Amino acid sequence: MEPRGKQLVERYKQNYSITDNFDISEQMVLAHWELEKQLTKELLNSTLENRWQVFENSYTRLYQELEWLNRARQGQNDATEDYETWAKTIGAPPQTVYEIGSGQGQLIQYLASCGFDCKGTEITRERGQKHLNNPAANIQWGQSDGVHLERFEPDGHYDVVISSQVIEHLHPDDLNAHFKGCYKILKPQGRYIFTTPHCYTGPHDVSSVFNYDVSRGMHLKEYTYAELLKQLQAAGYRQVYASIPLKFRRLFAKLHLHQEAQMIKVGEVYLQLLLVTEAVLGLVPQRKLQRSLSKFLKQLLLFRDNIFLVAQK
């Protein structure tokens, strides 16, 4: 049964990390749900020829009609620690960083404050630069389809390409083109670093608010490690490894294991561990039980809500 009333609003706020004091009504949540279901059909039915136009129009409409998604002050939810993990995974500045799907710009602004030369991008002008009051001088802004990046940027230009919670929004047919587009604009030895929700702990979009077991909203597909590893290898990346959780990094630092080559080796081993855990979870027939086991394993750092991978050119 789908929740209603206060329970529905509480689930919605929790899912979108909206602070308790921000006013959200049941009608607003239901409006979001109905709009996402409609837009999801349009996105999935789009063709290669009209996809960018359909996606741009859909996301522009989403943030115009549900304007509170841009106004709502999101809770911190350990955001500083998340950003620190990103910075540690990228490495020491100076490096050129290109972000796909910058949202309200918090991550790219943080990375710029760390000394990286950054470019943020979005598919709609309803997101991105307009939400930053005092953007750093070392951030540029642009617009792209998030897939064919070589049409918007020169080949071999960036040290690092990043995306946080983006590829689940792409049309599943575009995933390979997306990985290839990132590959093309990276310098030799450059890295594509990204996070995306794991399907075993989801769904992570508005569908979860209504107790669905699979995504029916604008997370067009939530992936597994195995699926993404296969696609990254097909796109030409020579090495793929997992980002190391900050708790592990701090422990390894005490053991004087903090060189980049050492972290890559640890990341490779950690990815293999995650793949084994994922394979075991894949044997669980019921999605709810799968989610419960995933949450337990997450506490042991044997699994994660979000896939966090580094793919090296």
PDB file of C-alpha atoms in Angstrom:
ATOM      1  CA  MET A   1       0.000   0.000   0.000  1.00  0.00           C
ATOM      2  CA  GLU A   2       1.269   3.462  -0.896  1.00  0.00           C
ATOM      3  CA  PRO A   3       1.759   5.752   2.145  1.00  0.00           C
ATOM      4  CA  ARG A   4      -0.269   8.933   2.502  1.00  0.00           C
ATOM      5  CA  GLY A   5      -0.452  12.027   4.695  1.00  0.00           C
ATOM      6  CA  LYS A   6       2.274  12.777   7.224  1.00  0.00           C
ATOM      7  CA  GLN A   7       4.037   9.467   6.600  1.00  0.00           C
ATOM      8  CA  LEU A   8       4.279  10.226   2.884  1.00  0.00           C
ATOM      9  CA  VAL A   9       5.720  13.692   3.511  1.00  0.00           C
ATOM     10  CA  GLU A  10       8.266  12.330   6.000  1.00  0.00           C
ATOM     11  CA  ARG A  11       9.401   9.651   3.543  1.00  0.00           C
ATOM     12  CA  TYR A  12       9.713  12.277   0.821  1.00  0.00           C
ATOM     13  CA  LYS A  13      11.828  14.596   2.961  1.00  0.00           C
ATOM     14  CA  GLN A  14      14.074  11.752   4.008  1.00  0.00           C
ATOM     15  CA  ASN A  15      14.560  10.563   0.433  1.00  0.00           C
ATOM     16  CA  TYR A  16      15.520  14.032  -0.801  1.00  0.00           C
ATOM     17  CA  SER A  17      17.421  15.128   2.323  1.00  0.00           C
ATOM     18  CA  ILE A  18      15.053  18.064   2.843  1.00  0.00           C
ATOM     19  CA  THR A  19      15.263  19.769   6.224  1.00  0.00           C
ATOM     20  CA  ASP A  20      12.378  19.289   8.667  1.00  0.00           C
ATOM     21  CA  ASN A  21      11.470  22.976   8.752  1.00  0.00           C
ATOM     22  CA  PHE A  22      10.856  23.213   4.987  1.00  0.00           C
ATOM     23  CA  ASP A  23       7.135  23.142   4.228  1.00  0.00           C
ATOM     24  CA  ILE A  24       6.158  20.188   2.031  1.00  0.00           C
ATOM     25  CA  SER A  25       2.529  19.087   1.613  1.00  0.00           C
ATOM     26  CA  GLU A  26       1.037  15.788   0.525  1.00  0.00           C
ATOM     27  CA  GLN A  27      -0.255  17.497  -2.626  1.00  0.00           C
ATOM     28  CA  MET A  28       3.275  18.587  -3.554  1.00  0.00           C
ATOM     29  CA  VAL A  29       4.583  15.032  -3.187  1.00  0.00           C
ATOM     30  CA  LEU A  30       1.739  13.610  -5.282  1.00  0.00           C
ATOM     31  CA  ALA A  31       2.321  16.261  -7.951  1.00  0.00           C
ATOM     32  CA  HIS A  32       5.991  15.258  -8.078  1.00  0.00           C
ATOM     33  CA  TRP A  33       5.064  11.586  -8.430  1.00  0.00           C
ATOM     34  CA  GLU A  34       2.593  12.136 -11.258  1.00  0.00           C
ATOM     35  CA  LEU A  35       4.938  14.438 -13.156  1.00  0.00           C
ATOM     36  CA  GLU A  36       7.893  12.059 -12.878  1.00  0.00           C
ATOM     37  CA  LYS A  37       5.834   9.130 -14.151  1.00  0.00           C
ATOM     38  CA  GLN A  38       4.780  11.179 -17.169  1.00  0.00           C
ATOM     39  CA  LEU A  39       8.276  12.486 -17.902  1.00  0.00           C
ATOM     40  CA  THR A  40       9.820   9.037 -17.443  1.00  0.00           C
ATOM     41  CA  LYS A  41       7.651   7.648 -20.247  1.00  0.00           C
ATOM     42  CA  GLU A  42       8.733  10.491 -22.520  1.00  0.00           C
ATOM     43  CA  LEU A  43      12.410   9.971 -21.686  1.00  0.00           C
ATOM     44  CA  LEU A  44      12.317   6.217 -22.276  1.00  0.00           C
ATOM     45  CA  ASN A  45      10.414   6.661 -25.549  1.00  0.00           C
ATOM     46  CA  SER A  46      12.866   9.253 -26.886  1.00  0.00           C
ATOM     47  CA  THR A  47      14.987   8.436 -29.941  1.00  0.00           C
ATOM     48  CA  LEU A  48      18.652   9.075 -30.659  1.00  0.00           C
ATOM     49  CA  GLU A  49      17.592  11.949 -32.895  1.00  0.00           C
ATOM     50  CA  ASN A  50      15.457  13.826 -30.367  1.00  0.00           C
ATOM     51  CA  ARG A  51      16.922  12.632 -27.059  1.00  0.00           C
ATOM     52  CA  TRP A  52      18.781  15.786 -26.015  1.00  0.00           C
ATOM     53  CA  GLN A  53      15.743  17.956 -26.747  1.00  0.00           C
ATOM     54  CA  VAL A  54      13.428  15.591 -24.849  1.00  0.00           C
ATOM     55  CA  PHE A  55      15.799  15.369 -21.870  1.00  0.00           C
ATOM     56  CA  GLU A  56      16.433  19.115 -21.737  1.00  0.00           C
ATOM     57  CA  ASN A  57      12.713  19.882 -21.954  1.00  0.00           C
ATOM     58  CA  SER A  58      11.843  17.233 -19.356  1.00  0.00           C
ATOM     59  CA  TYR A  59      14.343  18.401 -16.748  1.00  0.00           C
ATOM     60  CA  THR A  60      13.543  22.052 -17.387  1.00  0.00           C
ATOM     61  CA  ARG A  61       9.879  21.265 -16.839  1.00  0.00           C
ATOM     62  CA  LEU A  62      10.648  19.204 -13.712  1.00  0.00           C
ATOM     63  CA  TYR A  63      12.485  22.047 -11.969  1.00  0.00           C
ATOM     64  CA  GLN A  64      10.087  24.742 -13.162  1.00  0.00           C
ATOM     65  CA  GLU A  65       6.905  22.958 -12.082  1.00  0.00           C
ATOM     66  CA  LEU A  66       8.430  21.527  -8.897  1.00  0.00           C
ATOM     67  CA  GLU A  67      10.255  24.723  -8.038  1.00  0.00           C
ATOM     68  CA  TRP A  68      10.605  23.694  -4.373  1.00  0.00           C
ATOM     69  CA  LEU A  69      13.253  21.149  -5.414  1.00  0.00           C
ATOM     70  CA  ASN A  70      15.569  24.087  -6.036  1.00  0.00           C
ATOM     71  CA  ARG A  71      14.392  26.089  -3.007  1.00  0.00           C
ATOM     72  CA  ALA A  72      14.500  23.323  -0.426  1.00  0.00           C
ATOM     73  CA  ARG A  73      17.613  23.577   1.715  1.00  0.00           C
ATOM     74  CA  GLN A  74      18.988  20.094   1.793  1.00  0.00           C
ATOM     75  CA  GLY A  75      20.289  18.639   5.028  1.00  0.00           C
ATOM     76  CA  GLN A  76      24.034  18.141   5.327  1.00  0.00           C
ATOM     77  CA  ASN A  77      23.908  14.325   5.634  1.00  0.00           C
ATOM     78  CA  ASP A  78      27.666  14.227   6.063  1.00  0.00           C
ATOM     79  CA  ALA A  79      28.115  16.292   2.895  1.00  0.00           C
ATOM     80  CA  THR A  80      31.497  17.597   4.052  1.00  0.00           C
ATOM     81  CA  GLU A  81      32.771  14.056   4.495  1.00  0.00           C
ATOM     82  CA  ASP A  82      31.381  13.108   1.079  1.00  0.00           C
ATOM     83  CA  TYR A  83      33.153  16.052  -0.538  1.00  0.00           C
ATOM     84  CA  GLU A  84      36.384  15.184   1.248  1.00  0.00           C
ATOM     85  CA  THR A  85      36.142  11.657  -0.144  1.00  0.00           C
ATOM     86  CA  TRP A  86      35.761  13.123  -3.617  1.00  0.00           C
ATOM     87  CA  ALA A  87      38.803  15.351  -3.169  1.00  0.00           C
ATOM     88  CA  LYS A  88      40.902  12.477  -1.800  1.00  0.00           C
ATOM     89  CA  THR A  89      39.849  10.255  -4.694  1.00  0.00           C
ATOM     90  CA  ILE A  90      40.753  12.904  -7.266  1.00  0.00           C
ATOM     91  CA  GLY A  91      44.138  13.565  -5.672  1.00  0.00           C
ATOM     92  CA  ALA A  92      46.188  16.706  -5.226  1.00  0.00           C
ATOM     93  CA  PRO A  93      45.588  19.893  -7.248  1.00  0.00           C
ATOM     94  CA  PRO A  94      46.254  21.431  -9.658  1.00  0.00           C
ATOM     95  CA  GLN A  95      44.147  19.286 -11.960  1.00  0.00           C
ATOM     96  CA  THR A  96      41.454  20.137 -14.497  1.00  0.00           C
ATOM     97  CA  VAL A  97      38.065  18.730 -13.465  1.00  0.00           C
ATOM     98  CA  TYR A  98      34.926  18.525 -15.628  1.00  0.00           C
ATOM     99  CA  GLU A  99      31.637  17.734 -13.883  1.00  0.00           C
ATOM    100  CA  ILE A 100      28.598  16.262 -15.618  1.00  0.00           C
ATOM    101  CA  GLY A 101      25.300  17.189 -13.981  1.00  0.00           C
ATOM    102  CA  SER A 102      26.432  19.737 -11.414  1.00  0.00           C
ATOM    103  CA  GLY A 103      22.972  20.166  -9.861  1.00  0.00           C
ATOM    104  CA  GLN A 104      23.090  23.139  -7.507  1.00  0.00           C
ATOM    105  CA  GLY A 105      26.870  23.268  -7.773  1.00  0.00           C
ATOM    106  CA  GLN A 106      27.923  22.363  -4.222  1.00  0.00           C
ATOM    107  CA  LEU A 107      30.450  19.674  -5.143  1.00  0.00           C
ATOM    108  CA  ILE A 108      32.158  21.582  -7.947  1.00  0.00           C
ATOM    109  CA  GLN A 109      32.311  24.691  -5.736  1.00  0.00           C
ATOM    110  CA  TYR A 110      33.981  22.630  -2.994  1.00  0.00           C
ATOM    111  CA  LEU A 111      36.521  21.199  -5.434  1.00  0.00           C
ATOM    112  CA  ALA A 112      37.285  24.675  -6.734  1.00  0.00           C
ATOM    113  CA  SER A 113      37.925  25.795  -3.153  1.00  0.00           C
ATOM    114  CA  CYS A 114      40.465  22.953  -2.911  1.00  0.00           C
ATOM    115  CA  GLY A 115      42.429  24.437  -5.805  1.00  0.00           C
ATOM    116  CA  PHE A 116      41.175  22.423  -8.782  1.00  0.00           C
ATOM    117  CA  ASP A 117      40.439  24.157 -12.102  1.00  0.00           C
ATOM    118  CA  CYS A 118      36.806  23.226 -12.624  1.00  0.00           C
ATOM    119  CA  LYS A 119      34.042  23.285 -15.198  1.00  0.00           C
ATOM    120  CA  GLY A 120      30.470  22.511 -14.186  1.00  0.00           C
ATOM    121  CA  THR A 121      27.758  21.540 -16.658  1.00  0.00           C
ATOM    122  CA  GLU A 122      24.046  20.771 -16.712  1.00  0.00           C
ATOM    123  CA  ILE A 123      21.479  19.725 -19.285  1.00  0.00           C
ATOM    124  CA  THR A 124      19.072  22.485 -18.189  1.00  0.00           C
ATOM    125  CA  ARG A 125      19.692  26.083 -17.201  1.00  0.00           C
ATOM    126  CA  GLU A 126      17.289  25.551 -14.298  1.00  0.00           C
ATOM    127  CA  ARG A 127      20.265  23.977 -12.488  1.00  0.00           C
ATOM    128  CA  GLY A 128      23.935  24.846 -12.148  1.00  0.00           C
ATOM    129  CA  GLN A 129      25.448  28.312 -12.036  1.00  0.00           C
ATOM    130  CA  LYS A 130      22.265  30.217 -11.116  1.00  0.00           C
ATOM    131  CA  HIS A 131      22.230  28.566  -7.670  1.00  0.00           C
ATOM    132  CA  LEU A 132      25.665  29.760  -6.532  1.00  0.00           C
ATOM    133  CA  ASN A 133      25.764  33.110  -4.748  1.00  0.00           C
ATOM    134  CA  ASN A 134      29.531  33.547  -4.819  1.00  0.00           C
ATOM    135  CA  PRO A 135      30.998  31.194  -7.439  1.00  0.00           C
ATOM    136  CA  ALA A 136      34.737  30.685  -7.266  1.00  0.00           C
ATOM    137  CA  ALA A 137      36.887  32.334  -9.910  1.00  0.00           C
ATOM    138  CA  ASN A 138      38.314  28.985 -11.012  1.00  0.00           C
ATOM    139  CA  ILE A 139      34.920  27.563 -12.096  1.00  0.00           C
ATOM    140  CA  GLN A 140      33.629  27.775 -15.654  1.00  0.00           C
ATOM    141  CA  TRP A 141      30.094  26.791 -16.638  1.00  0.00           C
ATOM    142  CA  GLY A 142      28.570  25.134 -19.680  1.00  0.00           C
ATOM    143  CA  GLN A 143      25.682  23.065 -20.966  1.00  0.00           C
ATOM    144  CA  SER A 144      25.844  19.598 -22.523  1.00  0.00           C
ATOM    145  CA  ASP A 145      23.728  16.519 -23.153  1.00  0.00           C
ATOM    146  CA  GLY A 146      25.840  14.577 -20.645  1.00  0.00           C
ATOM    147  CA  VAL A 147      26.485  11.839 -23.202  1.00  0.00           C
ATOM    148  CA  HIS A 148      28.350  12.973 -26.319  1.00  0.00           C
ATOM    149  CA  LEU A 149      30.859  15.123 -24.461  1.00  0.00           C
ATOM    150  CA  GLU A 150      33.230  15.211 -27.437  1.00  0.00           C
ATOM    151  CA  ARG A 151      30.685  17.477 -29.166  1.00  0.00           C
ATOM    152  CA  PHE A 152      31.074  20.071 -26.410  1.00  0.00           C
ATOM    153  CA  GLU A 153      34.709  19.774 -25.304  1.00  0.00           C
ATOM    154  CA  PRO A 154      38.074  19.211 -27.043  1.00  0.00           C
ATOM    155  CA  ASP A 155      39.584  15.735 -27.047  1.00  0.00           C
ATOM    156  CA  GLY A 156      42.177  14.953 -24.385  1.00  0.00           C
ATOM    157  CA  HIS A 157      41.534  18.139 -22.411  1.00  0.00           C
ATOM    158  CA  TYR A 158      40.744  17.140 -18.792  1.00  0.00           C
ATOM    159  CA  ASP A 159      42.644  15.312 -16.075  1.00  0.00           C
ATOM    160  CA  VAL A 160      39.429  14.169 -14.413  1.00  0.00           C
ATOM    161  CA  VAL A 161      35.773  13.885 -15.396  1.00  0.00           C
ATOM    162  CA  ILE A 162      33.297  13.416 -12.544  1.00  0.00           C
ATOM    163  CA  SER A 163      29.595  12.800 -12.086  1.00  0.00           C
ATOM    164  CA  SER A 164      27.639  12.362  -8.871  1.00  0.00           C
ATOM    165  CA  GLN A 165      24.268  10.614  -9.138  1.00  0.00           C
ATOM    166  CA  VAL A 166      23.933  11.162 -12.889  1.00  0.00           C
ATOM    167  CA  ILE A 167      24.174   7.999 -14.984  1.00  0.00           C
ATOM    168  CA  GLU A 168      21.002   6.538 -13.480  1.00  0.00           C
ATOM    169  CA  HIS A 169      19.183   9.435 -15.181  1.00  0.00           C
ATOM    170  CA  LEU A 170      20.606   8.668 -18.634  1.00  0.00           C
ATOM    171  CA  HIS A 171      18.723   6.604 -21.176  1.00  0.00           C
ATOM    172  CA  PRO A 172      20.082   3.049 -20.754  1.00  0.00           C
ATOM    173  CA  ASP A 173      20.865   2.914 -24.477  1.00  0.00           C
ATOM    174  CA  ASP A 174      23.251   5.871 -24.018  1.00  0.00           C
ATOM    175  CA  LEU A 175      25.478   4.428 -21.296  1.00  0.00           C
ATOM    176  CA  ASN A 176      28.201   3.181 -23.642  1.00  0.00           C
ATOM    177  CA  ALA A 177      28.224   6.471 -25.570  1.00  0.00           C
ATOM    178  CA  HIS A 178      28.443   8.324 -22.252  1.00  0.00           C
ATOM    179  CA  PHE A 179      31.490   6.329 -21.123  1.00  0.00           C
ATOM    180  CA  LYS A 180      33.117   6.815 -24.534  1.00  0.00           C
ATOM    181  CA  GLY A 181      32.394  10.551 -24.446  1.00  0.00           C
ATOM    182  CA  CYS A 182      34.118  10.841 -21.071  1.00  0.00           C
ATOM    183  CA  TYR A 183      37.033   8.786 -22.398  1.00  0.00           C
ATOM    184  CA  LYS A 184      37.513  11.092 -25.388  1.00  0.00           C
ATOM    185  CA  ILE A 185      37.797  14.336 -23.426  1.00  0.00           C
ATOM    186  CA  LEU A 186      40.212  12.850 -20.877  1.00  0.00           C
ATOM    187  CA  LYS A 187      43.949  13.305 -21.152  1.00  0.00           C
ATOM    188  CA  PRO A 188      46.109  10.162 -21.403  1.00  0.00           C
ATOM    189  CA  GLN A 189      45.985   8.468 -17.976  1.00  0.00           C
ATOM    190  CA  GLY A 190      42.961  10.630 -17.145  1.00  0.00           C
ATOM    191  CA  ARG A 191      40.179   9.281 -14.942  1.00  0.00           C
ATOM    192  CA  TYR A 192      36.413   9.223 -14.971  1.00  0.00           C
ATOM    193  CA  ILE A 193      35.218   9.151 -11.339  1.00  0.00           C
ATOM    194  CA  PHE A 194      31.524   8.695 -10.653  1.00  0.00           C
ATOM    195  CA  THR A 195      28.876   7.660  -8.156  1.00  0.00           C
ATOM    196  CA  THR A 196      25.492   6.136  -8.906  1.00  0.00           C
ATOM    197  CA  PRO A 197      22.911   4.349  -6.731  1.00  0.00           C
ATOM    198  CA  HIS A 198      23.186   0.570  -6.522  1.00  0.00           C
ATOM    199  CA  CYS A 199      20.010  -1.159  -7.660  1.00  0.00           C
ATOM    200  CA  TYR A 200      20.131  -3.662  -4.776  1.00  0.00           C
ATOM    201  CA  THR A 201      19.690  -0.883  -2.213  1.00  0.00           C
ATOM    202  CA  GLY A 202      17.075   0.991  -4.225  1.00  0.00           C
ATOM    203  CA  PRO A 203      15.060   2.283  -5.754  1.00  0.00           C
ATOM    204  CA  HIS A 204      16.550   5.654  -4.855  1.00  0.00           C
ATOM    205  CA  ASP A 205      14.235   7.991  -6.753  1.00  0.00           C
ATOM    206  CA  VAL A 206      10.692   9.105  -5.907  1.00  0.00           C
ATOM    207  CA  SER A 207       9.508   5.494  -6.383  1.00  0.00           C
ATOM    208  CA  SER A 208      10.939   4.591  -2.973  1.00  0.00           C
ATOM    209  CA  VAL A 209       8.680   7.164  -1.316  1.00  0.00           C
ATOM    210  CA  PHE A 210       5.716   5.102  -2.533  1.00  0.00           C
ATOM    211  CA  ASN A 211       7.172   1.717  -1.471  1.00  0.00           C
ATOM    212  CA  TYR A 212       8.016   0.394  -4.935  1.00  0.00           C
ATOM    213  CA  ASP A 213      10.725  -2.248  -5.275  1.00  0.00           C
ATOM    214  CA  VAL A 214      12.044  -0.980  -8.619  1.00  0.00           C
ATOM    215  CA  SER A 215      12.431   2.499 -10.031  1.00  0.00           C
ATOM    216  CA  ARG A 216       9.413   3.936 -11.833  1.00  0.00           C
ATOM    217  CA  GLY A 217      10.631   7.508 -11.871  1.00  0.00           C
ATOM    218  CA  MET A 218      13.456   9.392 -13.547  1.00  0.00           C
ATOM    219  CA  HIS A 219      16.117   6.970 -12.399  1.00  0.00           C
ATOM    220  CA  LEU A 220      15.748   5.230 -15.744  1.00  0.00           C
ATOM    221  CA  LYS A 221      18.086   2.441 -14.663  1.00  0.00           C
ATOM    222  CA  GLU A 222      19.970   1.728 -11.445  1.00  0.00           C
ATOM    223  CA  TYR A 223      23.006  -0.495 -11.996  1.00  0.00           C
ATOM    224  CA  THR A 224      25.231  -3.158 -10.452  1.00  0.00           C
ATOM    225  CA  TYR A 225      29.027  -3.129 -10.235  1.00  0.00           C
ATOM    226  CA  ALA A 226      29.220  -6.004 -12.729  1.00  0.00           C
ATOM    227  CA  GLU A 227      27.109  -4.171 -15.318  1.00  0.00           C
ATOM    228  CA  LEU A 228      29.169  -0.995 -15.074  1.00  0.00           C
ATOM    229  CA  LEU A 229      32.515  -2.793 -15.100  1.00  0.00           C
ATOM    230  CA  LYS A 230      31.553  -4.574 -18.326  1.00  0.00           C
ATOM    231  CA  GLN A 231      30.474  -1.311 -19.981  1.00  0.00           C
ATOM    232  CA  LEU A 232      33.600   0.568 -18.869  1.00  0.00           C
ATOM    233  CA  GLN A 233      35.863  -2.126 -20.254  1.00  0.00           C
ATOM    234  CA  ALA A 234      33.921  -2.099 -23.534  1.00  0.00           C
ATOM    235  CA  ALA A 235      34.433   1.682 -23.741  1.00  0.00           C
ATOM    236  CA  GLY A 236      38.215   1.211 -23.562  1.00  0.00           C
ATOM    237  CA  TYR A 237      39.173   2.044 -19.974  1.00  0.00           C
ATOM    238  CA  ARG A 238      42.294   0.108 -19.053  1.00  0.00           C
ATOM    239  CA  GLN A 239      41.819   0.052 -15.272  1.00  0.00           C
ATOM    240  CA  VAL A 240      38.772   0.255 -13.003  1.00  0.00           C
ATOM    241  CA  TYR A 241      38.802   0.322  -9.212  1.00  0.00           C
ATOM    242  CA  ALA A 242      36.610   1.379  -6.301  1.00  0.00           C
ATOM    243  CA  SER A 243      37.009   4.628  -4.410  1.00  0.00           C
ATOM    244  CA  ILE A 244      38.236   3.956  -0.880  1.00  0.00           C
ATOM    245  CA  PRO A 245      35.873   5.015   1.953  1.00  0.00           C
ATOM    246  CA  LEU A 246      37.262   7.808   4.114  1.00  0.00           C
ATOM    247  CA  LYS A 247      37.351   5.524   7.189  1.00  0.00           C
ATOM    248  CA  PHE A 248      39.674   3.148   5.338  1.00  0.00           C
ATOM    249  CA  ARG A 249      41.817   6.017   4.065  1.00  0.00           C
ATOM    250  CA  ARG A 250      42.356   7.341   7.578  1.00  0.00           C
ATOM    251  CA  LEU A 251      43.294   3.867   8.800  1.00  0.00           C
ATOM    252  CA  PHE A 252      45.731   3.323   5.932  1.00  0.00           C
ATOM    253  CA  ALA A 253      47.274   6.751   6.548  1.00  0.00           C
ATOM    254  CA  LYS A 254      48.122   5.672  10.101  1.00  0.00           C
ATOM    255  CA  LEU A 255      49.828   2.624   8.584  1.00  0.00           C
ATOM    256  CA  HIS A 256      51.707   4.894   6.155  1.00  0.00           C
ATOM    257  CA  LEU A 257      49.813   3.409   3.217  1.00  0.00           C
ATOM    258  CA  HIS A 258      48.722   6.543   1.396  1.00  0.00           C
ATOM    259  CA  GLN A 259      50.703   6.641  -1.852  1.00  0.00           C
ATOM    260  CA  GLU A 260      48.533   6.855  -4.978  1.00  0.00           C
ATOM    261  CA  ALA A 261      49.772   3.503  -6.324  1.00  0.00           C
ATOM    262  CA  GLN A 262      48.975   1.873  -2.977  1.00  0.00           C
ATOM    263  CA  MET A 263      45.466   3.338  -2.936  1.00  0.00           C
ATOM    264  CA  ILE A 264      44.831   2.070  -6.471  1.00  0.00           C
ATOM    265  CA  LYS A 265      45.840  -1.454  -5.447  1.00  0.00           C
ATOM    266  CA  VAL A 266      43.576  -1.256  -2.405  1.00  0.00           C
ATOM    267  CA  GLY A 267      40.780   0.051  -4.646  1.00  0.00           C
ATOM    268  CA  GLU A 268      41.191  -2.901  -7.001  1.00  0.00           C
ATOM    269  CA  VAL A 269      40.979  -5.375  -4.123  1.00  0.00           C
ATOM    270  CA  TYR A 270      37.999  -3.519  -2.633  1.00  0.00           C
ATOM    271  CA  LEU A 271      36.175  -3.665  -5.978  1.00  0.00           C
ATOM    272  CA  GLN A 272      36.686  -7.424  -6.148  1.00  0.00           C
ATOM    273  CA  LEU A 273      35.267  -7.726  -2.623  1.00  0.00           C
ATOM    274  CA  LEU A 274      32.243  -5.642  -3.602  1.00  0.00           C
ATOM    275  CA  LEU A 275      31.712  -7.781  -6.710  1.00  0.00           C
ATOM    276  CA  VAL A 276      31.713 -10.950  -4.597  1.00  0.00           C
ATOM    277  CA  THR A 277      29.247  -9.423  -2.122  1.00  0.00           C
ATOM    278  CA  GLU A 278      27.070  -8.287  -5.019  1.00  0.00           C
ATOM    279  CA  ALA A 279      27.061 -11.770  -6.559  1.00  0.00           C
ATOM    280  CA  VAL A 280      25.908 -13.265  -3.248  1.00  0.00           C
ATOM    281  CA  LEU A 281      23.172 -10.635  -2.863  1.00  0.00           C
ATOM    282  CA  GLY A 282      22.080 -11.365  -6.421  1.00  0.00           C
ATOM    283  CA  LEU A 283      21.077 -14.856  -5.294  1.00  0.00           C
ATOM    284  CA  VAL A 284      18.518 -13.420  -2.866  1.00  0.00           C
ATOM    285  CA  PRO A 285      15.108 -13.761  -4.571  1.00  0.00           C
ATOM    286  CA  GLN A 286      13.172 -11.035  -2.749  1.00  0.00           C
ATOM    287  CA  ARG A 287      14.083  -7.372  -3.249  1.00  0.00           C
ATOM    288  CA  LYS A 288      13.066  -6.335   0.282  1.00  0.00           C
ATOM    289  CA  LEU A 289      15.288  -9.011   1.821  1.00  0.00           C
ATOM    290  CA  GLN A 290      18.035  -8.004  -0.585  1.00  0.00           C
ATOM    291  CA  ARG A 291      17.767  -4.410   0.649  1.00  0.00           C
ATOM    292  CA  SER A 292      17.847  -5.479   4.299  1.00  0.00           C
ATOM    293  CA  LEU A 293      20.959  -7.605   3.802  1.00  0.00           C
ATOM    294  CA  SER A 294      22.590  -4.777   1.859  1.00  0.00           C
ATOM    295  CA  LYS A 295      22.024  -2.372   4.754  1.00  0.00           C
ATOM    296  CA  PHE A 296      23.583  -4.832   7.194  1.00  0.00           C
ATOM    297  CA  LEU A 297      26.618  -5.399   4.959  1.00  0.00           C
ATOM    298  CA  LYS A 298      26.940  -1.644   4.490  1.00  0.00           C
ATOM    299  CA  GLN A 299      27.603  -1.266   8.213  1.00  0.00           C
ATOM    300  CA  LEU A 300      30.581  -3.609   7.779  1.00  0.00           C
ATOM    301  CA  LEU A 301      31.767  -1.617   4.726  1.00  0.00           C
ATOM    302  CA  LEU A 302      31.234  -4.767   2.653  1.00  0.00           C
ATOM    303  CA  PHE A 303      28.662  -2.953   0.513  1.00  0.00           C
ATOM    304  CA  ARG A 304      27.558   0.602  -0.276  1.00  0.00           C
ATOM    305  CA  ASP A 305      24.334   2.381  -1.147  1.00  0.00           C
ATOM    306  CA  ASN A 306      26.173   4.113  -3.950  1.00  0.00           C
ATOM    307  CA  ILE A 307      28.593   2.646  -6.437  1.00  0.00           C
ATOM    308  CA  PHE A 308      31.751   4.809  -6.402  1.00  0.00           C
ATOM    309  CA  LEU A 309      34.161   3.888  -9.203  1.00  0.00           C
ATOM    310  CA  VAL A 310      37.307   5.228 -10.825  1.00  0.00           C
ATOM    311  CA  ALA A 311      37.943   4.339 -14.475  1.00  0.00           C
ATOM    312  CA  GLN A 312      41.373   5.188 -15.891  1.00  0.00           C
ATOM    313  CA  LYS A 313      42.054   5.839 -19.553  1.00  0.00           C
TER     314      LYS A 313
END
